[in-house]
Coordinates of C-alpha atoms and ligand atoms in Angstrom, one line a residue:
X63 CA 9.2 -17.4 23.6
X64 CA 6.9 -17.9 20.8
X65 CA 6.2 -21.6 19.4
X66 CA 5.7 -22.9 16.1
X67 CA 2.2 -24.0 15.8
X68 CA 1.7 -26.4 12.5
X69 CA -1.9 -25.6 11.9
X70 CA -3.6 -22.4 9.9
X71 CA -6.1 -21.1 12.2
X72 CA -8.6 -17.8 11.1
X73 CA -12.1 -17.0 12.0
X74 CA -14.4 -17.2 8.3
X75 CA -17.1 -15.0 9.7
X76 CA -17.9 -16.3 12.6
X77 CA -17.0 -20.1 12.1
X78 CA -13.0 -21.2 13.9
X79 CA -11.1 -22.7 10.8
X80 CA -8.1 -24.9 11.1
X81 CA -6.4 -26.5 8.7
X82 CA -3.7 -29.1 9.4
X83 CA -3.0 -29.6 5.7
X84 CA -3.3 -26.5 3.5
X85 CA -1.5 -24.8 0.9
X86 CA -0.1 -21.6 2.0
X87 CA 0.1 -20.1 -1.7
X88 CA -3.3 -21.3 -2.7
X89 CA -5.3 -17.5 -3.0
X90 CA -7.6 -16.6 -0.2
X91 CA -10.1 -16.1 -3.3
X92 CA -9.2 -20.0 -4.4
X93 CA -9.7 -21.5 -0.8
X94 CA -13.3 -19.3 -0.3
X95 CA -15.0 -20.1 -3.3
X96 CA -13.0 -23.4 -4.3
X97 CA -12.6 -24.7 -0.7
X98 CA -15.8 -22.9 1.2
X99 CA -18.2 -22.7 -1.4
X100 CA -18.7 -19.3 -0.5
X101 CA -18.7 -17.6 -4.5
X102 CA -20.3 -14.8 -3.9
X103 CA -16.8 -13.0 -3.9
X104 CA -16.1 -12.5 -7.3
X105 CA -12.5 -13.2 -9.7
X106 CA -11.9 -10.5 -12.2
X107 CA -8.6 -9.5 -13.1
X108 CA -6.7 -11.6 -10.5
X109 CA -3.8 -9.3 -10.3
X110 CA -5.4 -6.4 -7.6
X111 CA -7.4 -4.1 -10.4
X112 CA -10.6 -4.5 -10.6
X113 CA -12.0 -5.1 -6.3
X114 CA -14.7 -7.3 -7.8
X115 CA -12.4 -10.4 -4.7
X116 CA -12.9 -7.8 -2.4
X117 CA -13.4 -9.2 1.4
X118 CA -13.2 -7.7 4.5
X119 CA -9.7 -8.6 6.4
X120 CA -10.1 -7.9 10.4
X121 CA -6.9 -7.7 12.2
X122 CA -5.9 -6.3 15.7
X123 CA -4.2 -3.4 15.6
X124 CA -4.0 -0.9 19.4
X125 CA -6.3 -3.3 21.2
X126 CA -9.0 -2.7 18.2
X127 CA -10.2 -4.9 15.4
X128 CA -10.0 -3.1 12.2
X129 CA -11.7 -4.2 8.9
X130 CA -10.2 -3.5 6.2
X131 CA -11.2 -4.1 2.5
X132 CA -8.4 -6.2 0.3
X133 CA -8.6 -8.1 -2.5
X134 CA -8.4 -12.0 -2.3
X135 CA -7.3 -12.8 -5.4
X136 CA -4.1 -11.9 -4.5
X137 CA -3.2 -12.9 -0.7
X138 CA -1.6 -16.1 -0.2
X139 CA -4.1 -17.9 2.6
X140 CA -1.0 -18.5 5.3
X141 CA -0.9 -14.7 5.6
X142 CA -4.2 -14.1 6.7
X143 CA -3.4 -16.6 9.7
X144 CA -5.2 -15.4 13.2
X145 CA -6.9 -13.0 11.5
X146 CA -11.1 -12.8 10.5
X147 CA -12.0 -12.7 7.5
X148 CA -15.5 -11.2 5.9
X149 CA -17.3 -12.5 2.7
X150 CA -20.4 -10.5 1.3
X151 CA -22.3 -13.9 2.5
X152 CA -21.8 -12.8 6.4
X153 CA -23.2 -9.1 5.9
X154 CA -26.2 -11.0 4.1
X155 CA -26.9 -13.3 7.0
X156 CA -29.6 -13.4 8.5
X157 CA -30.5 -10.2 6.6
X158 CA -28.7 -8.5 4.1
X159 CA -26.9 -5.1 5.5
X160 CA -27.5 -1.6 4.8
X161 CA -25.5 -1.3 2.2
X162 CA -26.9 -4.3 0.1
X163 CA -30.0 -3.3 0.6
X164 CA -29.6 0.5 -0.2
X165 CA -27.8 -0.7 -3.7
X166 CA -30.7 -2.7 -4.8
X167 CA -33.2 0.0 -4.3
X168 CA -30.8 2.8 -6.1
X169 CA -30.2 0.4 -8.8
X170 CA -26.6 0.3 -8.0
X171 CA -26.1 -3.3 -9.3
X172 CA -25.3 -3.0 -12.2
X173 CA -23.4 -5.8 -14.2
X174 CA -23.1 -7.3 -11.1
X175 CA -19.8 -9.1 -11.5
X176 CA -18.5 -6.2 -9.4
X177 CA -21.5 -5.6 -6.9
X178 CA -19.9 -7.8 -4.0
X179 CA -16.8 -6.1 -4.3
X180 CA -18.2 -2.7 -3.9
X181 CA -20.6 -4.1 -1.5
X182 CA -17.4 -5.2 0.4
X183 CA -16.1 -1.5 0.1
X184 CA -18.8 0.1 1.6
X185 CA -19.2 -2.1 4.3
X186 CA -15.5 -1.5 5.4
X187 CA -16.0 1.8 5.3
X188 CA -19.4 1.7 7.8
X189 CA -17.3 -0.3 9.8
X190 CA -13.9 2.8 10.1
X191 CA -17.1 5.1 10.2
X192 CA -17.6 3.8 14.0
X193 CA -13.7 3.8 14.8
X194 CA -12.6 6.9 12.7
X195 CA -14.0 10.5 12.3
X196 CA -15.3 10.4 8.8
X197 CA -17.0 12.6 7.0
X198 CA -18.9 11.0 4.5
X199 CA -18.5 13.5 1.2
X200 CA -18.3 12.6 -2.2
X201 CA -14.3 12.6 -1.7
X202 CA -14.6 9.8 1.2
X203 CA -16.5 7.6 -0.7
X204 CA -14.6 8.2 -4.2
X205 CA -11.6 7.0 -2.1
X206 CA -13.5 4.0 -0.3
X207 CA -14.5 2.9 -4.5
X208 CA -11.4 4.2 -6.2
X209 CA -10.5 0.0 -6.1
X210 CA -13.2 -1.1 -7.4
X211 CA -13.8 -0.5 -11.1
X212 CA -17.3 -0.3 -13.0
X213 CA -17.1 -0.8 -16.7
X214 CA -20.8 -0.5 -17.4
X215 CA -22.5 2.3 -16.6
X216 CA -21.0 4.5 -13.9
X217 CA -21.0 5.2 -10.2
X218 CA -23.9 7.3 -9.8
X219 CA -26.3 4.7 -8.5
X220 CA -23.9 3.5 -6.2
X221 CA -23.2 6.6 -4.4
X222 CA -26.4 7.7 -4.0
X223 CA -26.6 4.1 -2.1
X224 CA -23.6 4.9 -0.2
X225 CA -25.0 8.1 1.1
X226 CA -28.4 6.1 2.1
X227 CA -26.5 2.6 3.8
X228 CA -24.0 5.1 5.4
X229 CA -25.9 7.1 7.8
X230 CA -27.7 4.0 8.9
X231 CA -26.3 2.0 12.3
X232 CA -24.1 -1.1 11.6
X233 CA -26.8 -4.0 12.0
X234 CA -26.6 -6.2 15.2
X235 CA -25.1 -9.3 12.7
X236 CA -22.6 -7.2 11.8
X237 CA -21.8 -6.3 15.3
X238 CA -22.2 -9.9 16.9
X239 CA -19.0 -10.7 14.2
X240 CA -17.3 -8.0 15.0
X241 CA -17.5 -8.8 19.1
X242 CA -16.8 -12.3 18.1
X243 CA -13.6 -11.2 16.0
X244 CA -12.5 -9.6 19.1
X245 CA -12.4 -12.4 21.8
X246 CA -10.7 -15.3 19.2
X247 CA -8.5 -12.7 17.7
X248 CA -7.5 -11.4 21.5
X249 CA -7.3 -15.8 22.8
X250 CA -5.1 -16.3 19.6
X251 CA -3.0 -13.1 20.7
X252 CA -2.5 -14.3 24.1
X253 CA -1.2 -17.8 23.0
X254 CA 2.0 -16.4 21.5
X255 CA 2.4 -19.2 18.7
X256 CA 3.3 -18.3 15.3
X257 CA 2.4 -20.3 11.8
X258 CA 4.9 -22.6 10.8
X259 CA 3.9 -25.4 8.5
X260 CA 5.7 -29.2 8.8
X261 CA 7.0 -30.1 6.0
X262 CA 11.0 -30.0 4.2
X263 CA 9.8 -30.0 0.6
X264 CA 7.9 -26.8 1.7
X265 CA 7.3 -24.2 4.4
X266 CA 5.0 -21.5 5.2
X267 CA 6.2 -19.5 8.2
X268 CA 4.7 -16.6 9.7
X269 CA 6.8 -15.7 12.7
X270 CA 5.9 -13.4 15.2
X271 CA 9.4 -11.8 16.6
X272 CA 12.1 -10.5 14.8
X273 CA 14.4 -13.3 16.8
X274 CA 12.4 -15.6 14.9
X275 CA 12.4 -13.9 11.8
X276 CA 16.7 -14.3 11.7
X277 CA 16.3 -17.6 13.0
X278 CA 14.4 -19.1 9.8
X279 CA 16.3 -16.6 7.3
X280 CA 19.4 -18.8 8.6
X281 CA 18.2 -22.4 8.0
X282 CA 15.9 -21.1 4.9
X283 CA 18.2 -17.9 3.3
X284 CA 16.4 -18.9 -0.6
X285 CA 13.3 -18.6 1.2
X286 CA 10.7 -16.2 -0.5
X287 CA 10.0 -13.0 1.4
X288 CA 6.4 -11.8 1.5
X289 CA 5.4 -8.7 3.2
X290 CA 1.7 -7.4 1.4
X291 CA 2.2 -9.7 -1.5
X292 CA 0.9 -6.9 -3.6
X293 CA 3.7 -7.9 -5.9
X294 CA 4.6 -11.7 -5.0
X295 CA 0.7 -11.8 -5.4
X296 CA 0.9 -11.2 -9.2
X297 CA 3.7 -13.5 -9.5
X298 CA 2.1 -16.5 -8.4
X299 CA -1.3 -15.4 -9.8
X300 CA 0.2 -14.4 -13.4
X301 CA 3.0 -16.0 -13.9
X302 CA 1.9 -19.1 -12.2
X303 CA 5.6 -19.6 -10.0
X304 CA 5.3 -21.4 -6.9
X305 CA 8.0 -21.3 -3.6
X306 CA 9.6 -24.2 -2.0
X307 CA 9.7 -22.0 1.2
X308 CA 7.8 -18.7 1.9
X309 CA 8.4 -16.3 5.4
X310 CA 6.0 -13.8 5.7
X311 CA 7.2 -10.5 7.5
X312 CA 3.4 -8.9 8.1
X313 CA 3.3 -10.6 11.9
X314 CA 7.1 -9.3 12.7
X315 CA 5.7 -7.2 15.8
X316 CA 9.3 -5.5 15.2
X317 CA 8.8 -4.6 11.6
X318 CA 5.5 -3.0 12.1
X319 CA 6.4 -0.5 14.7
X320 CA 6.4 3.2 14.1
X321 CA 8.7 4.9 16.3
X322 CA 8.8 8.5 16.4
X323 CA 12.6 10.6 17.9
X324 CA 13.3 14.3 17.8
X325 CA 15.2 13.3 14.4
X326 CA 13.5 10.6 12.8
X327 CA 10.1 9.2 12.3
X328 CA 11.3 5.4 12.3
X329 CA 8.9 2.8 10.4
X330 CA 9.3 -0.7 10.3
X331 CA 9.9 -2.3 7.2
X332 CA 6.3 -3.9 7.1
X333 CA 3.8 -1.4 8.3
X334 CA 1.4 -1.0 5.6
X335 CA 0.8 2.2 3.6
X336 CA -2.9 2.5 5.3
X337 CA -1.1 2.6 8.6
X338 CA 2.0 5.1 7.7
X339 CA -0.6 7.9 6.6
X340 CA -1.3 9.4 9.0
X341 CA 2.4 9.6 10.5
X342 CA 4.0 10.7 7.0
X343 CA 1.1 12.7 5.7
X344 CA 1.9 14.7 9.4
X345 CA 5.4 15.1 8.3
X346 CA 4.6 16.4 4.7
X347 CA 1.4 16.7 3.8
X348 CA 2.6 16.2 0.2
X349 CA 3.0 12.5 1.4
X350 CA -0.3 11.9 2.3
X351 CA -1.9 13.1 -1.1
X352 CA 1.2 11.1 -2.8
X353 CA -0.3 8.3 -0.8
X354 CA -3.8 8.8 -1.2
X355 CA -2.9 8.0 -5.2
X356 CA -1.2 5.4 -4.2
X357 CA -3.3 2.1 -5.7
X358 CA -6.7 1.4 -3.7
X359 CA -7.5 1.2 -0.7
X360 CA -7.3 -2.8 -0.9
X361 CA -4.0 -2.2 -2.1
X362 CA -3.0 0.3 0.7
X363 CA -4.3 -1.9 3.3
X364 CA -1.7 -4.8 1.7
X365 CA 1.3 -3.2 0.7
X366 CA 4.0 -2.3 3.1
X367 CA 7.0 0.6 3.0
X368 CA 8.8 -2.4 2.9
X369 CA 8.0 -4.3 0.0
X370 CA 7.8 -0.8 -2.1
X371 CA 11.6 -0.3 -1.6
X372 CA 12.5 -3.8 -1.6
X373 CA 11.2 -4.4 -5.2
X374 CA 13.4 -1.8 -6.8
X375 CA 10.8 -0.8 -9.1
X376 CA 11.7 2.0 -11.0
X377 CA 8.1 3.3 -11.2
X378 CA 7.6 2.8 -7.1
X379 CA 6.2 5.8 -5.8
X380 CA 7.6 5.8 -2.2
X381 CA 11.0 5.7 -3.3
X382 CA 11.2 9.6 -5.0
X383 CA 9.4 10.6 -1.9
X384 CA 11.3 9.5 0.7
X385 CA 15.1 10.1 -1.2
X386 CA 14.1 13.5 -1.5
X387 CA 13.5 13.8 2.2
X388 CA 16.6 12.6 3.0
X389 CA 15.4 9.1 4.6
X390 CA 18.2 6.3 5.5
X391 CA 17.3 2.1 4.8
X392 CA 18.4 0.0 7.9
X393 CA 19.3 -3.2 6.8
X394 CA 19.5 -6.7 8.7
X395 CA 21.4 -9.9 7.8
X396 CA 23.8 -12.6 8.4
X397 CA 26.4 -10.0 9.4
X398 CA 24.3 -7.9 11.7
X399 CA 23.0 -4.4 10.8
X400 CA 23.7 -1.6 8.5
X401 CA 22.3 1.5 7.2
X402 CA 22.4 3.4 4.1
X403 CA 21.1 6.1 2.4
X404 CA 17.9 5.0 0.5
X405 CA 19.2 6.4 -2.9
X406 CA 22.2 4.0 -2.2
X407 CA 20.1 0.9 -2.5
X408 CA 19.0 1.0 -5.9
X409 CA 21.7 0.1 -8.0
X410 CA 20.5 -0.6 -11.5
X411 CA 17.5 -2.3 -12.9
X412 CA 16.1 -4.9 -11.1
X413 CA 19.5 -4.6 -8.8
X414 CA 19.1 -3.7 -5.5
X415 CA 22.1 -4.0 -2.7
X416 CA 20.5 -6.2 -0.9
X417 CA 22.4 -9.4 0.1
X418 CA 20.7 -13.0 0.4
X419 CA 19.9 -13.8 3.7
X420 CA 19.7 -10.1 4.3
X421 CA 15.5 -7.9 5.1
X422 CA 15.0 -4.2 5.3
X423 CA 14.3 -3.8 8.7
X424 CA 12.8 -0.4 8.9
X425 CA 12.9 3.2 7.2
X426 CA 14.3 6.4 9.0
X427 CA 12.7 9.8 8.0
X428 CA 13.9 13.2 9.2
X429 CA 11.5 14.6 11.3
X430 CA 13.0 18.4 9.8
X431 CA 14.5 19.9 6.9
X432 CA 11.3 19.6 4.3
X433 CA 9.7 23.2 4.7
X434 CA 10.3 23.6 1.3
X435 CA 8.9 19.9 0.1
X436 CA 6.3 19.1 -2.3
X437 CA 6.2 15.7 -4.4
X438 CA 3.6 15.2 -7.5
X439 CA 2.7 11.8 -9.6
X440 CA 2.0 12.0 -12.9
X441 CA -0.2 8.9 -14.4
X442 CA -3.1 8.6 -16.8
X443 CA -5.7 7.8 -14.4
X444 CA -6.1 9.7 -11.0
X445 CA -6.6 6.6 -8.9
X446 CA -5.2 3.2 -9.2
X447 CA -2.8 3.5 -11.4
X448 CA 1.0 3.4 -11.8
X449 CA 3.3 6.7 -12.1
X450 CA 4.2 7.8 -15.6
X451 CA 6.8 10.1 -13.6
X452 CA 7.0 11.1 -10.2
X453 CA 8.9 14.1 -9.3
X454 CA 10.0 15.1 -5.7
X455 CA 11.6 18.0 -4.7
X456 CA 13.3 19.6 -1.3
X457 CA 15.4 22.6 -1.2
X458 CA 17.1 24.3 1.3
X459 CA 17.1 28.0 1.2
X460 CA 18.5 30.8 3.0
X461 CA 16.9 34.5 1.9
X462 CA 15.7 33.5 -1.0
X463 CA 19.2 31.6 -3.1
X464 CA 19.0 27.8 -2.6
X465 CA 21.7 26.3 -0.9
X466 CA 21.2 22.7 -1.1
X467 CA 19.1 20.4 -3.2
X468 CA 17.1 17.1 -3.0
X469 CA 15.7 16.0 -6.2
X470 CA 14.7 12.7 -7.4
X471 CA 12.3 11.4 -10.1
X472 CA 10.8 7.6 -10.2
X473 CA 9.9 7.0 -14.0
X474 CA 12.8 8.7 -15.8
X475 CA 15.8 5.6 -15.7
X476 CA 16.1 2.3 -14.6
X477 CA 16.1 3.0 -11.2
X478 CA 14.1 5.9 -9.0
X479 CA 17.2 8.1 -8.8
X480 CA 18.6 11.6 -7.6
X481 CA 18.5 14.4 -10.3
X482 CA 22.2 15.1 -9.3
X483 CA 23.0 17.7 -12.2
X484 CA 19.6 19.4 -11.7
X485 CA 20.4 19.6 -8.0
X486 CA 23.9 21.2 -8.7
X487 CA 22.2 23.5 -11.2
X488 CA 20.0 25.1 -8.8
X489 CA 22.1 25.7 -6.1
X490 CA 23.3 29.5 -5.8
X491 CA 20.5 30.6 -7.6
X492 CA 17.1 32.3 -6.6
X493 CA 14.4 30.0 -5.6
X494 CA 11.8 31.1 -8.3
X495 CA 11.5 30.6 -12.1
X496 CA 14.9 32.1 -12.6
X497 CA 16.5 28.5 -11.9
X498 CA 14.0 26.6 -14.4
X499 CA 15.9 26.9 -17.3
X500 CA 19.4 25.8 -15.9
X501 CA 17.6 23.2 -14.1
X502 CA 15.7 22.2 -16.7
X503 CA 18.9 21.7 -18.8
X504 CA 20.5 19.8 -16.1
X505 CA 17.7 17.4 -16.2
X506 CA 18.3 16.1 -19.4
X507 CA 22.1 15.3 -18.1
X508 CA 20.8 13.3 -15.4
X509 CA 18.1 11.5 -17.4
X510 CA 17.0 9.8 -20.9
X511 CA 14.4 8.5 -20.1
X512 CA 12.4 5.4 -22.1
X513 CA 9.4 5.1 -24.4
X514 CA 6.7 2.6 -23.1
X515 CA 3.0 1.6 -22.6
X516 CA 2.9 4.1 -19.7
X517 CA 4.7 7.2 -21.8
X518 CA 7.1 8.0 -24.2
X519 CA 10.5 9.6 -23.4
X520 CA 9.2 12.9 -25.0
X521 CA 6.5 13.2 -22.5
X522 CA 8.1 11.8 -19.6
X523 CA 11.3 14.6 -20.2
X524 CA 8.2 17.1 -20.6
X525 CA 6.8 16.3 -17.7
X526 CA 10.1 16.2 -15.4
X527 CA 11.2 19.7 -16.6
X528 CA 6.9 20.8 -15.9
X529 CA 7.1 19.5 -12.4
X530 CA 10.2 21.2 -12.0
X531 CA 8.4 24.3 -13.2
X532 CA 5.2 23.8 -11.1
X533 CA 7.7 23.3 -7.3
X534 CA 9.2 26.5 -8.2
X535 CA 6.3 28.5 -8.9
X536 CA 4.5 26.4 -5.7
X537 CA 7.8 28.0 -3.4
X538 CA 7.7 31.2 -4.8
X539 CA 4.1 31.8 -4.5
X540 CA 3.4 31.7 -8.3
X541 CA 1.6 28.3 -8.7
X542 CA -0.8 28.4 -11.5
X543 CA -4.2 27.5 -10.4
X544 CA -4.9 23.4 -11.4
X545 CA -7.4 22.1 -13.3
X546 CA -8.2 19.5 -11.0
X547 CA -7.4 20.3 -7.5
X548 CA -7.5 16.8 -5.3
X549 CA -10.4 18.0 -3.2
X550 CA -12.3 18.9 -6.7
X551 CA -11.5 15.4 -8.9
X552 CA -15.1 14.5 -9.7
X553 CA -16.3 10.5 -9.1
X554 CA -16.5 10.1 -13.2
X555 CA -12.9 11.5 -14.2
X556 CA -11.2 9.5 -11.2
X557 CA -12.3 5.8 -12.7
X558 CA -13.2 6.4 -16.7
Ligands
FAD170 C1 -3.4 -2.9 -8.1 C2 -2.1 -2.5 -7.7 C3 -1.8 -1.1 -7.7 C4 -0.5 -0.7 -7.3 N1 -0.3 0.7 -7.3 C5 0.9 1.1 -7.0 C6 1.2 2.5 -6.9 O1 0.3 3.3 -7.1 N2 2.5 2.9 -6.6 C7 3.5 2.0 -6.4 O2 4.6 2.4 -6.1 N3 3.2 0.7 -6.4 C8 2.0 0.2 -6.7 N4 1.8 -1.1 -6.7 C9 2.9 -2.1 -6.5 C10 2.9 -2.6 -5.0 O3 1.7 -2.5 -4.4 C11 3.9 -1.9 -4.2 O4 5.2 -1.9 -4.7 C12 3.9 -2.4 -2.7 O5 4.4 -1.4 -1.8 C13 4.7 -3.7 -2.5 O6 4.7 -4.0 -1.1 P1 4.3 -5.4 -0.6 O7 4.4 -5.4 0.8 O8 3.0 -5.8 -1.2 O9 5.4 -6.3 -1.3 P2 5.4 -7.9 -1.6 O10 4.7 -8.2 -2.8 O11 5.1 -8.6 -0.4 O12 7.0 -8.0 -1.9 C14 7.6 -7.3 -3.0 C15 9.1 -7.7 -3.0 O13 9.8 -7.1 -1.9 C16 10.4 -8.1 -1.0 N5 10.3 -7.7 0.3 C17 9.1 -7.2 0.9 N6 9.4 -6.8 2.2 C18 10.7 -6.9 2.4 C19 11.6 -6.6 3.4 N7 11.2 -6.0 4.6 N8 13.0 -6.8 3.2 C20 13.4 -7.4 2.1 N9 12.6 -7.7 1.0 C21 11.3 -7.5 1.2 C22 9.7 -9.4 -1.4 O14 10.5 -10.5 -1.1 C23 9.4 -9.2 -2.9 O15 10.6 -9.5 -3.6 C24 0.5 -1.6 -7.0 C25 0.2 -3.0 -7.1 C26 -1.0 -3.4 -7.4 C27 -1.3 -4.9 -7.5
FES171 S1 -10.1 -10.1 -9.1 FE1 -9.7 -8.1 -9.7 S2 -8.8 -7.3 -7.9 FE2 -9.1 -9.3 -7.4
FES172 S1 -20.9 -2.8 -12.2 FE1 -19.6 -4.3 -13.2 S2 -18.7 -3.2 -14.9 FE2 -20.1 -1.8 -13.9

């Protein structure tokens, strides 16, 4: 059985850290440059945008240590306990790696507020290079930047760097950490202990099992939930609020299973989005762009499937997705288990049927049924950036004539919700542009939408009955060709 161990433990390069007394809300970006000294990572925007806190997160995940690139600012330090952590001062010492170099000689520092940031990128992309089959094209490394956002002058110099620092070995410092990061994270493993701080005014628990998990939700049901904190981050960073008692889900070896049946693809409720591609981009390919859009990379490696339900946004881009496919939400409480279909849990604004006490424990997906399924985001900038509308779509045909319908839209109401008129609309009818207009006149039954920063209820009601237009013509063959195709977005467009 797992213990509670009082004391924050994590490997800072390659120096053991543990803290007896710490404060599990303080930032990981606060305790490096406040705490450590070590300032070369950066504070921008504090709220996930801009990379220029990004560090280098190494966690075990199959037996392997992964690095992946996050942003600092963000992360409470108690949930990057047992884990290594990477500053830009540890590729630079005792020589500064590839990629450093390789930017200074293609003038890629440019303001240089951001450089460590997308030093940081690069870097954790040489590093998947060596686990992962990578090819390194201008689509790669748009992907490995698309978090990191130059104001200045452009990305030019910096991907010519990449392409230089990229083919070149990682540098024996950089591997000594790594085989370091391996035996402390594997002792820490075996020790099967889990982060609880002392304390009754406040408590920072990290626990390992799901047993656990229920456990502390009984003595601490108020407690704050944090799963990626790509959220919670903001609220403490932004609107300054602070928790009597956090519980972090991200070490709940339950909740970050994927299972896969002849049925379902089951994921737990805090794998990350980084770790769900490749399962749900293999169920619908359509989910793998969706989640290629989905924030940055620092983001992805942070949020969880979890978290993106959970917070009932209306804007979430999961949500849509995964309704249209039919996927259930298996809940756990006081009172045991339930399960319900995802489009059931959002009730209204900011109103989700989720009782105190109570987690998502994982996410079911049908493994069949979505031959027919394409989903599309609509937002004013390509990468890192929030829906304006996303529109997801599944029908169920039989020779041509729709029989059933799966339709919802994130963006268009207070809640990501079924397009149930639309979907009753279309039903009968031939699946090709024949069914737009009925459908499109069904839409504004289910939906009026709001005006706001993002888009105006004109455009958003525009853009519902276009995406409608565009699955139809995509399932009947008749898809007009796009301006942009994924593969095509050039560097420039994707950031500016
Ligand atoms: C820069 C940036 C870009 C973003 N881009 C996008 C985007 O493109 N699309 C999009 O949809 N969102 C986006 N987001 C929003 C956010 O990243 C996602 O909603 C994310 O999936 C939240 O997951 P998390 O694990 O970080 O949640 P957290 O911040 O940890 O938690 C969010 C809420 O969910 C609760 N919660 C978490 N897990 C559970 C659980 N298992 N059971 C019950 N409650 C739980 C928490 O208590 C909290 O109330 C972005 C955020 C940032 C900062
Ligand atoms: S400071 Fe901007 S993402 Fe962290
Ligand atoms: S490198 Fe900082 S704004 Fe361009």
């Amino acid at each position: 059985m797992a213990t509670a161990r009082p004391a924050f433990r994590c490997l800072l390069g390659d120096q053991e850290i543990a803290l007896d007394a710490f404060d599990g809300q303080q930032t990981l970006l606060d305790f490096l440059r406040l705490n450590r000294g070590l300032t070369g990572t950066k504070e921008g925007c504090a709220e996930g945008d801009c990379g220029a806190c990004t560090v280098l997160l190494g966690r075990s995940e199959n037996n392997q240590l992964r690095y992946q690139p996050v942003n600092a600012c963000i992360i409470p330090l108690g949930t990057v306990d047992s884990t290594q952590v990477l500053t830009v001062e540890h590729l630079a010492d005792p020589q500064p790696h590839p990629v450093q170099i390789e930017m200074a000689k293609a003038h890629g520092s440019q303001c240089g507020f951001c450089t460590p940031g997308i030093v940081m990128s690069l870097a954790a992309l040489h590093y998947a290079c060596d686990t992962d089959n990578f090819s390194l094209d201008r689509e790669t490394l748009n992907d490995a930047l698309a978090g990191n956002l130059c104001r200045c002058t452009g990305y030019g110099p910096i991907i010519t760097a990449a392409q230089q620092a990229l083919a070149q070995p990682i540098p024996d410092h950089c591997r000594s950490l790594q085989a370091l990061g391996i035996e402390t994270l594997g002792k820490w493993a075996n020790d099967d202990t889990y982060l609880q701080t002392k304390g009754v005014a406040n408590i920072f628990a990290a626990p390992t099992r799901l047993a656990g998990l229920t456990e502390l939700m009984r003595a601490l049901p108020q407690a704050q939930l944090i799963a990626g904190a790509t959220d919670v981050g903001l609220w403490i960073t932004k609107q300054h609020q602070r928790f009597d008692h956090i519980i972090y889900l991200g070490q709940v070896a339950e909740l970050k299973r994927i299972h896969r049946t002849d049925q379902e693809v089951q994921i737990g409720a805090a794998v990350t989005l980084a770790q769900s591609l490749e399962v749900l981009e293999d169920l619908a390919p359509d989910l793998g762009t969706l989640l290629h859009r989905f924030g940055s990379r620092q983001v992805r490696a942070q949020a969880t499937l979890g978290g993106n339900i959970a917070n009932g946004s209306p804007i979430g881009d999961l949500a849509p997705a995964l309704i249209a496919l039919g996927a259930t939400l298996h809940l756990l409480g006081p009172n045991g288990e339930r399960t319900m279909a995802l489009e059931d849990f959002f009730i209204d604004y900011g109103n989700q049927d989720l009782a105190t006490g109570e987690i998502i424990r994982m996410i079911g997906v049908p493994t069949q049924g979505h031959e027919y399924f394409h989903c599309w985001k609509v937002s004013k900038r390509f990468d890192q950036d929030i829906s304006a509308v996303c529109g997801a779509f599944n029908l169920q045909l039989d020779n041509g004539t729709i029989t059933s319908a799966r339709i919802a839209f994130g963006g268009m109401a207070g809640t990501v919700q079924r397009a149930r008129q639309c979907e009753n609309a279309l039903v009968g009818k031939s699946a090709d542009c024949s069914a737009l207009d009925p459908g499109a006149k069904a839409l504004q039954q289910d939906f009026a939408p709001i005006t706001d920063a993002r888009a105006s209820a004109d455009y958003r009601m525009h853009t519902a009955r276009g995406l409608l237009e565009r699955y139809l013509r995509t399932i009947s063959g008749k898809a007009p060709d796009l301006l942009y195709p994924a593969s095509a977005t050039p560097v420039l467009s994707a950031h500016g």
